[in-house]
Amino acid sequence: MSTDPNEIEITPEIIAEHGLTKGEYDRILGAMGRTPNRTELGIFSVMWSEHCSYKSSRVWLKTLPTEAPWVICGPGENAGIIDIGDGDAAIFKMESHNHPSFIEPYQGAATGVGGIMRDVFTMGARPVANMNALRFGSPDHHKTRQLVNGVVAGIGGYGNCMGVPTVGGEVNFDPAYNGNILVNAMCVGLARTDRIFYSAAAGIGNPVVYVGSRTGRDGIHGATMASAEFDDQSEEKRPTVQVGDPFTEKLLLEACLELMATDAIVAIQDMGAAGLTCSSVEMADKGGVGLELDLDKVPQRETGMSAYEIMLSESQERMLMVLDPAREDVARQIFAKWGVEFAVVGHLTDTGRFTLKQGGKIVGDIPVRPLVDDAPSYERPWERTEPRVQLAEADAPAPNDMGEALLQLIGGFDGCSRRWIWEQYDHMVMADTIAWPGGDAALVRVHGTRKALAISTDVTPRYCFADPVEGGRQAVAECWRNITAVGATPLAVTDCLNFGNPERPEIMGQLVGCIAGMGEACTALQFPVISGNVSLYNETNGVGILPTPAIGGVGLLKDADQRAGMAFTTEGETIVLLGETRGHLGQSLYLRDVLDRAEGPPPPVDLARERRTGDIVRGMIRSSLATACHDLADGGLAVGLAEMAIASGIGATIDLPQSEIAPHAFLFGEDQARYLVTTTQPEVILSMADASGVPATVLGQTGGTELTVNGSLTISVATLKDRHERTLPEHMAGS
Amino acid sequence: MKAAVIVFPGSNCDRDVAVALHQASGTAPAMIWHGESALPDLDLVVLPGGFSYGDYLRVGAIAALSPIMAAVRAHAERGGAVFAVCNGFQMACEAGLLPGALMNNAAGKYVCRHVAMRVETADSPFTSGYASGQRVSIPVAHHDGNYFADDATLDRLEGEGLVAFRYDNDNPNGSRRDIAGILSANRRVLGMMPHPERAADPALGGMDGAALFTSMVETLS
């Protein structure tokens, strides 16, 4: 019983338990030149897990555009960075915490939020906004309420305590997520461009310093869990879920930012997935140096932890830094003031090896380069998703009652108000949130300036399932449109690619297709991908989720006063529809929620048209021609009008233009690249649109207490609001 | 006005309230770390919102034992003004600067939204810029804002006109008698759950909290 766990013989069973294939183990033998011990095997397994190595997606991720003149740092660091002028930089990233959130929703979601904030403040930024993209199973599934409650409370519990506002997000419900919910958390931070911190270690002999919470046995194998499918026994994986401590993270944040104001830090990296292993190896690899750790010096929460456990723990709220030795004392004092643990745990070497000592013995010794560079990369076989046949008109008939159909959409689980969720998030702390959740994009001022960042997260999974390429395009286009609709210039995105098992060619085909569509849209819209994350194996018992490439976009408003909201601002203004309406009902919310069908292709995205339309809309907002603006998405024109009315309490009277499109298709079709604006100068708007070749149609006037579409529907704004607001609170209060 | 905001580990509305004070007075308040043991000569001490000590034990309980709190208590005993917002209100109750306690919200959830309130008295250095009975809309953001005190204490507070703010048919937390904010017996300490610093800038959704800051500047300078 006193056998050193490190000396256990490496059997095929142990290799399989670590999620490694025979071929991958052979690569390890090649890299090591000998049989690894258990700690070394564990280190390889997490570094080469899907979660850390992107082995199934890397070849495809490389095809995404990552550059623009304003990009300071693209993928590969803790987060991406863009220049927003005047020496300010925005630093952001989105990441998944899907598997842990299904098993333990509160802690899974909370630590997802904590982890993404660390990614951002590691680089020198103060986090200023959190966002999220959430997918749950069917509202009636027996686990859904508990999962929604836990995830929302967890996101709030962590972000609220940190004092970082959660300013928006998106939520969908679909049976495809019954066994695998998605919790994607995004954080946006602000830094000065001359105070950005990177992870490449430098300076042989420089101290490697551990700060933050102590290391415990929680989260061991988290990255491996996130790289496998679920089965009926998955809840037994609860011990691999980490427990969050937002108070410690708040202190860690303040201490790190205070230290970053000095010149003590050479390199810094947070400990996220694969903890101490991943942070040390990445810092050493990026700097081309070796790194030696004395595990006895690692602050530990429990006694008797083995090297294996210390290296694979995913305890939260920890950072690793390389310091200028001359300033070690300055750093130590700052962390003492904030009451945060500070320990020199190793130093940089010129050996090119990652060396671990414990109890005076070497317990691990791995060459750094092969550990990173020899990580497997697979071109997995993939199948193109069969295109859907066009929806026949007879398959999308008009509803019996147009008004009731609209109420069904705005009261449905994907169309209803998310207020029940976002009122549990502090969306106002830091006193710079000037557009709250519920609008097209959130707006957060750059503190002390006239500038504001616009932020939106978007994807329409049912589109991606029907046509991954079109769905990938649409996710990016919708995000770009949402940022445009508040008046901001879209600048860059982070992505969170959530898919099923990539070893199945049809799933791999979804991933390949979505990335292709995203890449096209990012290029056409000059909206590069600067950071992101891939979450695969979102399957339970062989059933995958809908392909869900969530896009988190950031834009800049140079003058925060030149913004638009979606609420009608006053009575008697003219409502203009910009963009072309064809009445596309394939894959629409109307088809699904009213007719209970899911056929046809998603609406096509014309990227040139998208750009042309968005650019003139932005101009109209900035010149105050457009007094309110809303992009059209799920539920089409009717839902867009209803949302503008609900947000303002002001009604509208609409006359649909003469056309061959059936009224229900005009009202509920989900044609892309469309916006509604209100104005007092419709003739100017029409001539501007005409000059740019963008179709524009005067639809009617704001005013009154009802939304009327002549010949189709009349509903009081109060009724619309009631149906929109009631759904989630009532459902969540049920049992 | 010489003002200071006390910063506790886990405070997170310290900057917000400092910005609002700066805007109203033209002078930035001092930011004083909780580990200090003395205060300079001050007209106003602010206990800000946030999650001091993560709210891990009982809200405000650990912060009430911070080294600086003895000096804050002495300042209050001398008749100095203390403005305690949200987590600060919780601390002020724990520290005995105000009666009563703040319990978990009745609905068991964190709530962040504007609430409708009535200003119950204009007779204080904090509320002199309002009219008694004035209706205002100010955001709350808390998990533990459910004010509790026994009936005798509540009767006394009401009898002496020490209820400063009351929720106006819009109680977000189940507080007794809809209490949103109270004054100390000498009317120099105000504790309130809503965040007036979030309603003192037109871009942030309302100016209904601004009068609180201008009142303090006028009466305490």
PDB file of C-alpha atoms in Angstrom, chain A residues 126 149 157 159-164 244-248 250-251 337-338 420 422-436 445 447 563, chain B residues 7-16 19 33-34 50-56 109-114 139-141 195 197-198 201-205:
ATOM      1  CA  ARG A 126      -9.774  44.911 -16.096  1.00  0.00           C
ATOM      2  CA  ASN A 149     -31.854  27.636 -12.054  1.00  0.00           C
ATOM      3  CA  GLY A 157     -23.085  34.241  -8.142  1.00  0.00           C
ATOM      4  CA  GLY A 159     -19.984  37.675 -11.796  1.00  0.00           C
ATOM      5  CA  ASN A 160     -21.998  39.637  -9.228  1.00  0.00           C
ATOM      6  CA  CYS A 161     -19.449  38.973  -6.504  1.00  0.00           C
ATOM      7  CA  MET A 162     -16.595  39.979  -8.814  1.00  0.00           C
ATOM      8  CA  GLY A 163     -18.369  43.248  -9.521  1.00  0.00           C
ATOM      9  CA  VAL A 164     -18.246  42.731 -13.278  1.00  0.00           C
ATOM     10  CA  GLY A 244     -15.589  28.417  -7.457  1.00  0.00           C
ATOM     11  CA  ASP A 245     -14.443  31.043  -4.982  1.00  0.00           C
ATOM     12  CA  PRO A 246     -15.258  34.422  -6.524  1.00  0.00           C
ATOM     13  CA  PHE A 247     -14.071  36.332  -3.470  1.00  0.00           C
ATOM     14  CA  THR A 248     -10.558  34.943  -3.882  1.00  0.00           C
ATOM     15  CA  LYS A 250     -11.707  39.315  -6.848  1.00  0.00           C
ATOM     16  CA  LEU A 251      -8.662  39.656  -4.589  1.00  0.00           C
ATOM     17  CA  LYS A 337      -1.826  43.280   1.168  1.00  0.00           C
ATOM     18  CA  TRP A 338      -4.636  41.540  -0.698  1.00  0.00           C
ATOM     19  CA  TRP A 420     -36.192  36.396 -15.383  1.00  0.00           C
ATOM     20  CA  TRP A 422     -30.844  38.801 -16.464  1.00  0.00           C
ATOM     21  CA  GLU A 423     -32.434  40.348 -13.415  1.00  0.00           C
ATOM     22  CA  GLN A 424     -30.442  37.773 -11.474  1.00  0.00           C
ATOM     23  CA  TYR A 425     -27.261  39.230 -12.942  1.00  0.00           C
ATOM     24  CA  ASP A 426     -25.855  42.535 -11.773  1.00  0.00           C
ATOM     25  CA  HIS A 427     -25.854  44.165 -15.190  1.00  0.00           C
ATOM     26  CA  MET A 428     -25.176  47.702 -13.888  1.00  0.00           C
ATOM     27  CA  VAL A 429     -22.183  47.471 -11.551  1.00  0.00           C
ATOM     28  CA  MET A 430     -19.197  49.599 -12.654  1.00  0.00           C
ATOM     29  CA  ALA A 431     -21.778  52.184 -13.710  1.00  0.00           C
ATOM     30  CA  ASP A 432     -20.924  52.135 -17.396  1.00  0.00           C
ATOM     31  CA  THR A 433     -23.621  49.857 -18.862  1.00  0.00           C
ATOM     32  CA  ILE A 434     -25.597  52.165 -21.128  1.00  0.00           C
ATOM     33  CA  ALA A 435     -27.574  49.484 -22.986  1.00  0.00           C
ATOM     34  CA  TRP A 436     -28.849  46.616 -20.891  1.00  0.00           C
ATOM     35  CA  ARG A 445     -18.742  52.742 -21.858  1.00  0.00           C
ATOM     36  CA  HIS A 447     -14.700  54.331 -18.388  1.00  0.00           C
ATOM     37  CA  ARG A 563     -26.391  55.204 -30.365  1.00  0.00           C
TER      38      ARG A 563
ATOM     39  CA  VAL B   7     -12.596  49.899   0.491  1.00  0.00           C
ATOM     40  CA  PHE B   8     -13.053  46.405   1.898  1.00  0.00           C
ATOM     41  CA  PRO B   9     -11.778  43.178   0.360  1.00  0.00           C
ATOM     42  CA  GLY B  10     -14.604  42.365  -2.040  1.00  0.00           C
ATOM     43  CA  SER B  11     -16.057  45.889  -2.274  1.00  0.00           C
ATOM     44  CA  ASN B  12     -17.075  46.467  -5.864  1.00  0.00           C
ATOM     45  CA  CYS B  13     -19.227  49.602  -5.918  1.00  0.00           C
ATOM     46  CA  ASP B  14     -16.484  51.729  -4.350  1.00  0.00           C
ATOM     47  CA  ARG B  15     -15.515  53.291  -7.661  1.00  0.00           C
ATOM     48  CA  ASP B  16     -19.135  53.857  -8.706  1.00  0.00           C
ATOM     49  CA  VAL B  19     -17.573  58.810  -9.337  1.00  0.00           C
ATOM     50  CA  TRP B  33      -8.292  50.660   2.763  1.00  0.00           C
ATOM     51  CA  HIS B  34     -10.165  48.750   5.466  1.00  0.00           C
ATOM     52  CA  GLY B  50     -20.139  44.896  -3.020  1.00  0.00           C
ATOM     53  CA  PHE B  51     -19.429  41.498  -1.553  1.00  0.00           C
ATOM     54  CA  SER B  52     -17.052  42.191   1.333  1.00  0.00           C
ATOM     55  CA  TYR B  53     -15.418  38.898   2.246  1.00  0.00           C
ATOM     56  CA  GLY B  54     -17.485  37.262  -0.462  1.00  0.00           C
ATOM     57  CA  ASP B  55     -20.601  37.462   1.751  1.00  0.00           C
ATOM     58  CA  TYR B  56     -19.364  34.058   2.856  1.00  0.00           C
ATOM     59  CA  LYS B 109     -32.735  35.028  -5.591  1.00  0.00           C
ATOM     60  CA  TYR B 110     -30.377  37.853  -6.412  1.00  0.00           C
ATOM     61  CA  VAL B 111     -32.313  40.747  -7.918  1.00  0.00           C
ATOM     62  CA  CYS B 112     -30.991  43.600 -10.056  1.00  0.00           C
ATOM     63  CA  ARG B 113     -33.599  46.050 -11.342  1.00  0.00           C
ATOM     64  CA  HIS B 114     -35.056  49.504 -10.870  1.00  0.00           C
ATOM     65  CA  PRO B 139     -31.890  50.264  -8.971  1.00  0.00           C
ATOM     66  CA  VAL B 140     -31.346  47.537  -6.421  1.00  0.00           C
ATOM     67  CA  ALA B 141     -28.782  44.761  -6.848  1.00  0.00           C
ATOM     68  CA  HIS B 195     -27.912  52.178  -5.319  1.00  0.00           C
ATOM     69  CA  GLU B 197     -24.923  55.997  -7.526  1.00  0.00           C
ATOM     70  CA  ARG B 198     -26.427  54.007 -10.401  1.00  0.00           C
ATOM     71  CA  ASP B 201     -26.026  59.837 -14.759  1.00  0.00           C
ATOM     72  CA  PRO B 202     -28.644  60.260 -17.507  1.00  0.00           C
ATOM     73  CA  ALA B 203     -26.941  57.651 -19.685  1.00  0.00           C
ATOM     74  CA  LEU B 204     -27.362  54.990 -17.017  1.00  0.00           C
ATOM     75  CA  GLY B 205     -31.119  55.102 -16.742  1.00  0.00           C
TER      76      GLY B 205
END
